[in-house]
PDB file of C-alpha atoms in Angstrom:
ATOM      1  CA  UNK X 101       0.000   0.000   0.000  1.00 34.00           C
ATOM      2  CA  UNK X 102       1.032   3.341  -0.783  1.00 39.00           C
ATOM      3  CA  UNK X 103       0.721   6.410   1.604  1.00 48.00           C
ATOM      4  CA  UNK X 104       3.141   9.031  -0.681  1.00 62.00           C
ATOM      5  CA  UNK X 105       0.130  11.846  -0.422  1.00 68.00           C
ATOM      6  CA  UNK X 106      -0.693  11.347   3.042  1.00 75.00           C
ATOM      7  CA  UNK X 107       2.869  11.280   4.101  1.00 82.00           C
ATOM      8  CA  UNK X 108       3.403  15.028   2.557  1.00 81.00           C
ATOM      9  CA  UNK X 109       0.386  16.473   3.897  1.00 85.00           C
ATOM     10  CA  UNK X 110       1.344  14.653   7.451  1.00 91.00           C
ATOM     11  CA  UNK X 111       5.071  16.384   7.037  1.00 91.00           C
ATOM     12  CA  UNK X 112       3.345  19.343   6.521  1.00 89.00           C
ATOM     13  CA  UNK X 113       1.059  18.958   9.055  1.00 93.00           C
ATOM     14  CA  UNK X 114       3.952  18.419  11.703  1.00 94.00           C
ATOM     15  CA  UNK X 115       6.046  21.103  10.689  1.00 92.00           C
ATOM     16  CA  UNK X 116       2.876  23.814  11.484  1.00 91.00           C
ATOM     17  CA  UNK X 117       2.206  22.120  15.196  1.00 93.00           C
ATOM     18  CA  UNK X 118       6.230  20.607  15.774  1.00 90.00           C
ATOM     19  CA  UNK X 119       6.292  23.172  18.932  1.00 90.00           C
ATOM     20  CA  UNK X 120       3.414  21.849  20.032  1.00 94.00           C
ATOM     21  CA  UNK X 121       3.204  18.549  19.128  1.00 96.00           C
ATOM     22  CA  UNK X 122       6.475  17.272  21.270  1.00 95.00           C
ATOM     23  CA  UNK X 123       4.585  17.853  24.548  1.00 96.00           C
ATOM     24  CA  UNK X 124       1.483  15.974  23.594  1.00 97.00           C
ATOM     25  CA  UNK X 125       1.837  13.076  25.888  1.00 96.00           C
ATOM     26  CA  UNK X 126      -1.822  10.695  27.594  1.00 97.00           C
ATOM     27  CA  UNK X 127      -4.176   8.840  25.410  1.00 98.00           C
ATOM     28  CA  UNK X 128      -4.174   9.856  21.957  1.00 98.00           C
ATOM     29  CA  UNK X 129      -6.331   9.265  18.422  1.00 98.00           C
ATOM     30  CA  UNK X 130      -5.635   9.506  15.031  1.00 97.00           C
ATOM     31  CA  UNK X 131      -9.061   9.748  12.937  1.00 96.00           C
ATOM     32  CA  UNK X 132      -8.595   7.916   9.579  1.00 90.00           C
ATOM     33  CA  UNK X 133      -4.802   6.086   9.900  1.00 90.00           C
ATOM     34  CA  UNK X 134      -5.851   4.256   6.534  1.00 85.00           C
ATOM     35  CA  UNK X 135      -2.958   1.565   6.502  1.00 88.00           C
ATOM     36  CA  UNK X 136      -1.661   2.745   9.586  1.00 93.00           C
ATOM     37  CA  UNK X 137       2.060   3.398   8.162  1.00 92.00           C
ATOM     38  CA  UNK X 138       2.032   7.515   8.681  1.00 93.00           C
ATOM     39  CA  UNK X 139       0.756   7.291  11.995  1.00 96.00           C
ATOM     40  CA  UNK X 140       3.154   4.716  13.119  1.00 96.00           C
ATOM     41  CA  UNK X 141       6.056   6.142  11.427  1.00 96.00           C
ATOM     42  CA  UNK X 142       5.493  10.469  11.132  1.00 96.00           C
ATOM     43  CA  UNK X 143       2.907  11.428  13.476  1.00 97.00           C
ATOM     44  CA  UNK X 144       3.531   8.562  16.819  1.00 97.00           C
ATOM     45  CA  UNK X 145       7.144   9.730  16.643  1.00 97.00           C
ATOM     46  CA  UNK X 146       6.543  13.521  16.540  1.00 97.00           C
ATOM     47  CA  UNK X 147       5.219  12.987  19.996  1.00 97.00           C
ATOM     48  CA  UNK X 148       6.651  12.946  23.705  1.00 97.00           C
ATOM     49  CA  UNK X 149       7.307   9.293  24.105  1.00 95.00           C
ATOM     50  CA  UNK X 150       5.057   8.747  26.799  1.00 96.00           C
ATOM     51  CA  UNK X 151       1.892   8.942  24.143  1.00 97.00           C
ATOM     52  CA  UNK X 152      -0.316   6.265  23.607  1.00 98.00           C
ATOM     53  CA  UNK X 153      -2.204   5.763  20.102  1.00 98.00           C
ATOM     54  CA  UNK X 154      -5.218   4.429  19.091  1.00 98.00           C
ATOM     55  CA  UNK X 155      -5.656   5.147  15.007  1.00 97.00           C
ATOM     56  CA  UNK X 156      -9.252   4.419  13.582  1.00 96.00           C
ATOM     57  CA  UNK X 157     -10.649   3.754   9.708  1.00 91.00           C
ATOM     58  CA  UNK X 158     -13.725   3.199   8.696  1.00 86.00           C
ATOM     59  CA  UNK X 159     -12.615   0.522   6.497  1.00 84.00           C
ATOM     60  CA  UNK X 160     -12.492  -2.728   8.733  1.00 89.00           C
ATOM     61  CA  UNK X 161     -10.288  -4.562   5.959  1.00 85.00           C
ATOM     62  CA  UNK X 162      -7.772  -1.344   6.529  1.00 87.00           C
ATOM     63  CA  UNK X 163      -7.618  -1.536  10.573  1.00 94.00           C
ATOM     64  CA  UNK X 164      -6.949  -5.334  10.240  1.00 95.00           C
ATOM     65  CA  UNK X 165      -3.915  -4.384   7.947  1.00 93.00           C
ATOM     66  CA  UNK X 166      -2.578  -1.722  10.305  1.00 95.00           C
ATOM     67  CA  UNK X 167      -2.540  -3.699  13.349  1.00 97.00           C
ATOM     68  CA  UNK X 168      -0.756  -6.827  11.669  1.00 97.00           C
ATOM     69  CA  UNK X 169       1.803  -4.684  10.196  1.00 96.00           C
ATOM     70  CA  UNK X 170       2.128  -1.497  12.040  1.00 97.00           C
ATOM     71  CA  UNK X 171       0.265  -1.820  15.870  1.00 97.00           C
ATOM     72  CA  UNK X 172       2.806  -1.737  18.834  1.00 97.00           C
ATOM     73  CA  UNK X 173       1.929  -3.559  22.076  1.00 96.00           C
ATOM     74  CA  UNK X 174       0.904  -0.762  24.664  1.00 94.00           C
ATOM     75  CA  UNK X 175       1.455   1.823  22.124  1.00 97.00           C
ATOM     76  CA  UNK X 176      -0.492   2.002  18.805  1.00 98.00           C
ATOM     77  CA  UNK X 177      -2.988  -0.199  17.949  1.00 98.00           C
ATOM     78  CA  UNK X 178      -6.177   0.132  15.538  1.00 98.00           C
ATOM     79  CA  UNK X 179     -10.051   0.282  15.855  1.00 98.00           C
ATOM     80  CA  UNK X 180     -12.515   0.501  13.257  1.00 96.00           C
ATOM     81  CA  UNK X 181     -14.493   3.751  13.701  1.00 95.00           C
ATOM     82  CA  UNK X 182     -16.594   5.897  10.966  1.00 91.00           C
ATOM     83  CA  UNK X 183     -15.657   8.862  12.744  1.00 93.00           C
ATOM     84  CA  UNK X 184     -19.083  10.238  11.375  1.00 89.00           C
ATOM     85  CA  UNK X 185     -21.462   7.744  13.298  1.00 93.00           C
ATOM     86  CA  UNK X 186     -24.629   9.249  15.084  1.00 95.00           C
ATOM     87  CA  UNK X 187     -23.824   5.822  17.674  1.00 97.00           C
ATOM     88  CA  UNK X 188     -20.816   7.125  19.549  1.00 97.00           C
ATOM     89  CA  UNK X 189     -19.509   4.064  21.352  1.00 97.00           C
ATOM     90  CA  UNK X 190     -19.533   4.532  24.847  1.00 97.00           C
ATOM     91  CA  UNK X 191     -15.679   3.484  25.486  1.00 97.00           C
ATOM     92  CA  UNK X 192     -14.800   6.970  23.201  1.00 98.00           C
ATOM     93  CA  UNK X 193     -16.177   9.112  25.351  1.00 98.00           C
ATOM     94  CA  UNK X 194     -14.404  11.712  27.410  1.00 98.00           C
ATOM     95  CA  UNK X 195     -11.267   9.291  26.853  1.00 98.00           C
ATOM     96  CA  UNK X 196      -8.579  11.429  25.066  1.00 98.00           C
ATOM     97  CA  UNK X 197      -6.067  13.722  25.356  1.00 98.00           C
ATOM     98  CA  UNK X 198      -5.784  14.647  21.995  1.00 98.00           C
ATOM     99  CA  UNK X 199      -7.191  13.527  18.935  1.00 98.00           C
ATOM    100  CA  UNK X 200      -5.475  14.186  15.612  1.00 97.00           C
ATOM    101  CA  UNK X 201      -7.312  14.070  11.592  1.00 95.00           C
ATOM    102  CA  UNK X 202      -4.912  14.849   9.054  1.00 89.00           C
ATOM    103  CA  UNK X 203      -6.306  14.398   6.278  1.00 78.00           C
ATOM    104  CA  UNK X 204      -9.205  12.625   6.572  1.00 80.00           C
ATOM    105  CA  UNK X 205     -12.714  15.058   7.137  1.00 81.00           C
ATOM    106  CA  UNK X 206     -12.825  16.764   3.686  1.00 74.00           C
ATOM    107  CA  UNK X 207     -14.660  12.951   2.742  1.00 72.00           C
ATOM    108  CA  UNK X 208     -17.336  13.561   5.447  1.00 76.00           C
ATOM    109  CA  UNK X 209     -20.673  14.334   4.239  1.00 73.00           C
ATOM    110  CA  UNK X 210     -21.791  15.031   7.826  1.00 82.00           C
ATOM    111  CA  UNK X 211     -18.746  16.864   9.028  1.00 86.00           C
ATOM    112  CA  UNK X 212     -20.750  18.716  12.142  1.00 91.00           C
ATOM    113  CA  UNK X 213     -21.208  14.833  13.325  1.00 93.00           C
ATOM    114  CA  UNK X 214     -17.824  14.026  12.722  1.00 93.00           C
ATOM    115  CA  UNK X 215     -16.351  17.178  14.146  1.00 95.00           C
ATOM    116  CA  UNK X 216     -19.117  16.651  17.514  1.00 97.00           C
ATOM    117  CA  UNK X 217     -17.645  13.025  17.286  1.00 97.00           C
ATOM    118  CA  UNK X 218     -14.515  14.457  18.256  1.00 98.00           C
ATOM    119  CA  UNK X 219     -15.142  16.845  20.707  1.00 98.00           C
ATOM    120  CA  UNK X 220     -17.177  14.390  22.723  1.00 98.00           C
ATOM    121  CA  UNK X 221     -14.520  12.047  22.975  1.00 98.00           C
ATOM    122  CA  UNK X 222     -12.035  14.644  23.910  1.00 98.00           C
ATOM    123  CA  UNK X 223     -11.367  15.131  27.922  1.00 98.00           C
ATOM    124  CA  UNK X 224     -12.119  18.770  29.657  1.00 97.00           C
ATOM    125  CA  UNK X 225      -9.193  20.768  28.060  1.00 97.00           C
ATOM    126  CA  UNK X 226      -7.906  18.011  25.526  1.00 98.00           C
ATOM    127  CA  UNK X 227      -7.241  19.632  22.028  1.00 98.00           C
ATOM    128  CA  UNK X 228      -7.900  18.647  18.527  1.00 98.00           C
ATOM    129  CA  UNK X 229      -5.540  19.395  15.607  1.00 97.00           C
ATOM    130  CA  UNK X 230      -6.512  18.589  11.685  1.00 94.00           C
ATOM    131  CA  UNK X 231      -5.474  19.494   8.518  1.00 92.00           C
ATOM    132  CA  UNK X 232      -7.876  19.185   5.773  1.00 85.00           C
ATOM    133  CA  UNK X 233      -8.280  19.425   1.988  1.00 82.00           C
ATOM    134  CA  UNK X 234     -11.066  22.121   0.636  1.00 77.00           C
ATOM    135  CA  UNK X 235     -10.253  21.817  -2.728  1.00 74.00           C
ATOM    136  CA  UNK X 236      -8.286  19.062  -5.233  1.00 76.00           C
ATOM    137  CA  UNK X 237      -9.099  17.540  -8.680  1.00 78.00           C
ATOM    138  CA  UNK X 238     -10.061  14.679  -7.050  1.00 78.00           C
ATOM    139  CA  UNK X 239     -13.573  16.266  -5.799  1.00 78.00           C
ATOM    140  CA  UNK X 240     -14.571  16.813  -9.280  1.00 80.00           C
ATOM    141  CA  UNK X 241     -13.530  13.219  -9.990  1.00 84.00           C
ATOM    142  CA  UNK X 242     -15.347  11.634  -7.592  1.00 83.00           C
ATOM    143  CA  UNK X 243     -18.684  13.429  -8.734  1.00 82.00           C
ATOM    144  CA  UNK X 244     -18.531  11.967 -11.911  1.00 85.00           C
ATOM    145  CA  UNK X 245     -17.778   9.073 -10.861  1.00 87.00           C
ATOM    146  CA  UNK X 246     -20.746   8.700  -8.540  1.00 85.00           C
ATOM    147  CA  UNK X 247     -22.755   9.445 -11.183  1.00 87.00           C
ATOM    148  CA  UNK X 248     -22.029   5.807 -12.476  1.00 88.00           C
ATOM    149  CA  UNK X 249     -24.736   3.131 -10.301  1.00 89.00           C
ATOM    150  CA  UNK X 250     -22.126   0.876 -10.102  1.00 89.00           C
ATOM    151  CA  UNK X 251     -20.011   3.115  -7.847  1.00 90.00           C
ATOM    152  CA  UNK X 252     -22.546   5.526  -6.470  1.00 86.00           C
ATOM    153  CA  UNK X 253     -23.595   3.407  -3.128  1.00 85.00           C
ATOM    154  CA  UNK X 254     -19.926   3.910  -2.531  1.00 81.00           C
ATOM    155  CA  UNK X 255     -19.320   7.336  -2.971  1.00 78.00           C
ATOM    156  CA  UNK X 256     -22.516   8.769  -1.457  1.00 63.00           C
ATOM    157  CA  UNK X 257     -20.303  10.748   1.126  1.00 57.00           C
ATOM    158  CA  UNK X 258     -17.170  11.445  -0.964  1.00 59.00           C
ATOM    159  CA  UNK X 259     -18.217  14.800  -1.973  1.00 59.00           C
ATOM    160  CA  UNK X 260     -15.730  18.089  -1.595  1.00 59.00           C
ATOM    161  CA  UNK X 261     -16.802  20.295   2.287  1.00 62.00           C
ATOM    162  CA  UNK X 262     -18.244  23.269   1.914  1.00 63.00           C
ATOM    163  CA  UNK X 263     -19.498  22.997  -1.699  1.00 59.00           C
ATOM    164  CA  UNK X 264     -21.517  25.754  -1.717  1.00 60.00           C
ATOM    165  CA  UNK X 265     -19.480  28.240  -0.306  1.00 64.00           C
ATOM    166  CA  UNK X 266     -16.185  29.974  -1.362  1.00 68.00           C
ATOM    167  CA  UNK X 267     -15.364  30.676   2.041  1.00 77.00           C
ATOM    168  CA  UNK X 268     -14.781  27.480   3.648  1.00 75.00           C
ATOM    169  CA  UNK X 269     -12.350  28.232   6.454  1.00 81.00           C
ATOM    170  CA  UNK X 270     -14.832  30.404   7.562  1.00 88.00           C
ATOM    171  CA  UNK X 271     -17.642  28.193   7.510  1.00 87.00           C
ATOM    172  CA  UNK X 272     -15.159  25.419   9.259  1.00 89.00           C
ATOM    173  CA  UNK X 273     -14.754  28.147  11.985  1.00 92.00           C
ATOM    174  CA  UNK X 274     -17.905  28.990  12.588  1.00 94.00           C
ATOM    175  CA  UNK X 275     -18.931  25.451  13.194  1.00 93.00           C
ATOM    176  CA  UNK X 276     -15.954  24.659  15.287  1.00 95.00           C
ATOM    177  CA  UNK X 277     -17.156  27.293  17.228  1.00 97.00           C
ATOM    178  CA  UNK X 278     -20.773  26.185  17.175  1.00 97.00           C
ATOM    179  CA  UNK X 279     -19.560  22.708  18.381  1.00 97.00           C
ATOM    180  CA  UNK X 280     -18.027  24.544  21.435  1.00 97.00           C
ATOM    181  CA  UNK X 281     -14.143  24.201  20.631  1.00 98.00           C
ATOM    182  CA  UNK X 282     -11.639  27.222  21.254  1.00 98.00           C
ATOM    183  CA  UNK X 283      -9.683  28.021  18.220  1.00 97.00           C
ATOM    184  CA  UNK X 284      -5.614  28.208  19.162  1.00 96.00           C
ATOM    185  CA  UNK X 285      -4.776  28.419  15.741  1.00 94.00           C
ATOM    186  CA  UNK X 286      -6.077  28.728  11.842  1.00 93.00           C
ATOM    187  CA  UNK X 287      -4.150  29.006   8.899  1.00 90.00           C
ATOM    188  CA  UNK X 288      -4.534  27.774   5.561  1.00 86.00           C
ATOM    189  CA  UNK X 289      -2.358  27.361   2.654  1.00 84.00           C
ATOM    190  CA  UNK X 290      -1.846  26.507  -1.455  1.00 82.00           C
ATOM    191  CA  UNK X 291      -0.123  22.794  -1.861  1.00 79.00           C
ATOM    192  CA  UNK X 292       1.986  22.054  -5.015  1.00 72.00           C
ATOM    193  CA  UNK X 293       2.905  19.179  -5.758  1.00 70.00           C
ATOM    194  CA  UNK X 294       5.844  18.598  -9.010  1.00 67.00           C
ATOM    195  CA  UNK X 295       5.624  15.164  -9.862  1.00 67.00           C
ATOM    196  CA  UNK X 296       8.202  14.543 -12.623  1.00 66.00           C
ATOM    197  CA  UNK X 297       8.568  11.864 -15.125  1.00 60.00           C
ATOM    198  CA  UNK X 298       5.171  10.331 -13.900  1.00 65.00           C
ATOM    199  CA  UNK X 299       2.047   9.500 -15.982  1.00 67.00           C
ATOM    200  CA  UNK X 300      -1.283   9.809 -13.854  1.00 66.00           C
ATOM    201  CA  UNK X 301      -0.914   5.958 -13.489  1.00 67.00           C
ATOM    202  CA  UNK X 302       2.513   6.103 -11.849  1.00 67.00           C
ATOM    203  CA  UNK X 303       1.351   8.267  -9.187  1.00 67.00           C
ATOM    204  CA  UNK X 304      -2.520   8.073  -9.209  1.00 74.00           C
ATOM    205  CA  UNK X 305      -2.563   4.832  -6.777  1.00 70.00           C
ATOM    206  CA  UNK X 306      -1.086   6.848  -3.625  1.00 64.00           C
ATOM    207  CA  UNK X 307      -4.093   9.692  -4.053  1.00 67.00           C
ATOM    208  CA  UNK X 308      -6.425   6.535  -4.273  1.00 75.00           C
ATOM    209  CA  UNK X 309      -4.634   4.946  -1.346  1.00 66.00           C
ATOM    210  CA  UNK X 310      -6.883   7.218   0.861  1.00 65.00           C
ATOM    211  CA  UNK X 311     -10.028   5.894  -0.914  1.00 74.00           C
ATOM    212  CA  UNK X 312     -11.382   3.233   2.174  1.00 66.00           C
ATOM    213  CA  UNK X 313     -14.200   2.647   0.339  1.00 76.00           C
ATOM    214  CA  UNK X 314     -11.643   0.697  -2.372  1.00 79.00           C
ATOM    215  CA  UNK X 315     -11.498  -2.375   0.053  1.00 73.00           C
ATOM    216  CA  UNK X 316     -15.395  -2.032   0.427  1.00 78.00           C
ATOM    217  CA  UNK X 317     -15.570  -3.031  -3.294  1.00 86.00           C
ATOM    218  CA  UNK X 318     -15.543  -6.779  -5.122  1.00 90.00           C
ATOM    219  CA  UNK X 319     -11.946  -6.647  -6.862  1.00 89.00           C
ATOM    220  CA  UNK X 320     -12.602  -6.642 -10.295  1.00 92.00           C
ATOM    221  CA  UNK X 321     -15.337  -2.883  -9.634  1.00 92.00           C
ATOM    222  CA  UNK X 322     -11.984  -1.336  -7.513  1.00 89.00           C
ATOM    223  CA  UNK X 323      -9.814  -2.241 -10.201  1.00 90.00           C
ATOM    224  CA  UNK X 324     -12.460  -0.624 -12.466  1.00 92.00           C
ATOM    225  CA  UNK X 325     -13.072   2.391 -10.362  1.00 91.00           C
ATOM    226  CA  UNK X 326      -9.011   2.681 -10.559  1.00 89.00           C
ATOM    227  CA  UNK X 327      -9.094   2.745 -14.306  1.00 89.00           C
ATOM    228  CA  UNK X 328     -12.141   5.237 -14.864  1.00 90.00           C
ATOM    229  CA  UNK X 329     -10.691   7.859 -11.999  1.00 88.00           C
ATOM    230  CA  UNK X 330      -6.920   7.469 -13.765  1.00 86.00           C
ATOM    231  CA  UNK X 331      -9.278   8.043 -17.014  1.00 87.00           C
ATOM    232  CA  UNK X 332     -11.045  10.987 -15.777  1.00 86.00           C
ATOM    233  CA  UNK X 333      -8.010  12.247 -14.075  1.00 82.00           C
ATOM    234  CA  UNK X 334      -6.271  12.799 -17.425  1.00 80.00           C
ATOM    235  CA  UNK X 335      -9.597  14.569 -19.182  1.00 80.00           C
ATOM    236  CA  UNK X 336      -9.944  17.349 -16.273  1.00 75.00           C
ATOM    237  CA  UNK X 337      -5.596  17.556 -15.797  1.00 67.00           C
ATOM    238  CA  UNK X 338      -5.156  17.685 -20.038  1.00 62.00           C
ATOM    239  CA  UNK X 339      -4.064  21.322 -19.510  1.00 55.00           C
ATOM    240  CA  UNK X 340      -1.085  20.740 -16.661  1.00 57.00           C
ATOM    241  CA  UNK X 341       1.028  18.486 -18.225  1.00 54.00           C
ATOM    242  CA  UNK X 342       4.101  20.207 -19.345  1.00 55.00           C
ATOM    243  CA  UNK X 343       7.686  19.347 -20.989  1.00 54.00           C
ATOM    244  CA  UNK X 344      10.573  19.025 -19.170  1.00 54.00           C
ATOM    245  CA  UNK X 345      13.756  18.460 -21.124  1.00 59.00           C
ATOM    246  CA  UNK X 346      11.385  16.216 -22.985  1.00 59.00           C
ATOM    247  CA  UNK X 347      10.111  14.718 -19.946  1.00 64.00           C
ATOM    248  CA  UNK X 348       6.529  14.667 -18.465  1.00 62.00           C
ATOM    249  CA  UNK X 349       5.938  17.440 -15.856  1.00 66.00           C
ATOM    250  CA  UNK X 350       2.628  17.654 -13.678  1.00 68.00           C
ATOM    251  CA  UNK X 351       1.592  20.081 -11.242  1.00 72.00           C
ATOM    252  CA  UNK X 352      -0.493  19.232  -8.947  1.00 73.00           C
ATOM    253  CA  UNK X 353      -2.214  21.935  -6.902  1.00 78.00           C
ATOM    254  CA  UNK X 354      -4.951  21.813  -4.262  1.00 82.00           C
ATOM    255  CA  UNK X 355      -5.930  23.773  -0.704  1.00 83.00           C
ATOM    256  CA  UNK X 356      -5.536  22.520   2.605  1.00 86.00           C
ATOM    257  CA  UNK X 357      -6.579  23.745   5.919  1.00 88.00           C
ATOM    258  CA  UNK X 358      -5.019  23.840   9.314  1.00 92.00           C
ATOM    259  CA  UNK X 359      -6.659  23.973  12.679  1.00 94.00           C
ATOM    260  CA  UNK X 360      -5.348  23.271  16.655  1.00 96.00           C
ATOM    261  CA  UNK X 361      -8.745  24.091  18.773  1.00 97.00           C
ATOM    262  CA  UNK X 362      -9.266  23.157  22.901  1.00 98.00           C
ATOM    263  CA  UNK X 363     -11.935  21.429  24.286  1.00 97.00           C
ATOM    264  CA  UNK X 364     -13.475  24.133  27.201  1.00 87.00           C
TER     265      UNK X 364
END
């Protein structure tokens, strides 16, 4: 499994909260560890070494891969948790010190359950950090594709936050506000990404890595959803390609979003 998108949005993530992030200590969660790899090997080790993680997916087949390959006795281990869930399991609640999403609430549909989700499992005091994407190529992928009934019971909830405004951070704000959080810190900033002598093939799989709904599918429709997004991908990219020395060039820009809030 490949993890090459999360990883530079989790480097990034790290570098904007590294001051703050080596104190962190107590029961921790990361919210959507997909395979588990970045959590185990960026964000558990940014941490004072008396943390304690617990990462959840929604995707059960995911959380079974991260504990056999990446779950640490007493220290990390995996749950399976759709962070959006209106059925909060009791065993969440009021448990942790901090809880960490990076990147993983731009695919919630219902992100005011998600984001109450969090706060309610959050101690008096413990804080919340996240980093999410409000705008990439692959939102306008993903809405075509869900157009197509044999994906669309999969893709229901895969739709871009904030569609109708142009002000997300704002609206994202607001809501954290709403929810009851205390906002430490906001900022938000313009990703690029060069990816040199790739096709959207090559480099296509590590976006889709972050797709749990992938190992929700029979094999033969994921490896047919793979083709069609790498097929749409090219259609709405056809105009940044360039040359370089006569070798393919992309650029590949989107938004992202960065937020450390307290619980009061």
């Amino acid at each position: 499994m490949t993890d090459n998108m999360q990883k530079r949005n989790m480097e990034y993530f790290i570098q904007e909260f590294d001051f703050i992030f080596e104190d962190i200590s107590g029961k921790c969660m990361n919210v959507g560890s997909n395979s588990g790899e970045v959590t185990r090997n960026m964000l558990l080790p940014a941490l004072n070494q008396d943390a304690m993680m617990i990462g959840t997916d929604a995707s059960e087949n995911m959380v079974e891969y991260a504990n056999m390959t990446h779950g640490i006795d007493g220290k990390l281990r995996f749950e399976t948790l759709d962070i959006q869930t209106k059925d909060l399991p009791e065993k969440y609640i009021a448990e942790f010190d901090h809880v960490f999403s990076c990147p993983t609430l731009h695919f919630c549909n219902d992100i005011r359950q998600g984001l109450e989700n969090i706060y309610n499992m959050l101690r008096p005091g413990g804080t919340f950090s996240m980093l999410w994407v409000s705008s990439h190529d692959m939102f306008k992928i993903l809405e075509i594709m869900a157009e197509n009934k044999r994906f669309a019971s999969y893709l229901y909830k895969y739709i871009a936050p904030f569609p109708n405004t142009d002000r997300p951070q704002t609206e994202l704000k607001e809501l954290l506000r709403s929810i009851g959080f205390i906002i430490c810190h906001y900022s938000n900033r313009e990703m690029i990404n060069i990816i040199e002598n790739k096709k959207p093939h090559d480099f296509l799989p590590d976006i889709m890595s972050a797709f749990s709904f992938l190992h929700e599918m029979p094999s033969d429709r994921a490896e047919n959803f793979k083709m069609e997004f790498i097929r749409e991908y090219s259609k709405i990219t056809e105009g940044k390609y360039m040359c370089n020395s006569g070798k393919p060039l992309i650029v590949d820009i989107y938004k992202v979003h960065i937020a450390y809030a307290r619980k009061q």
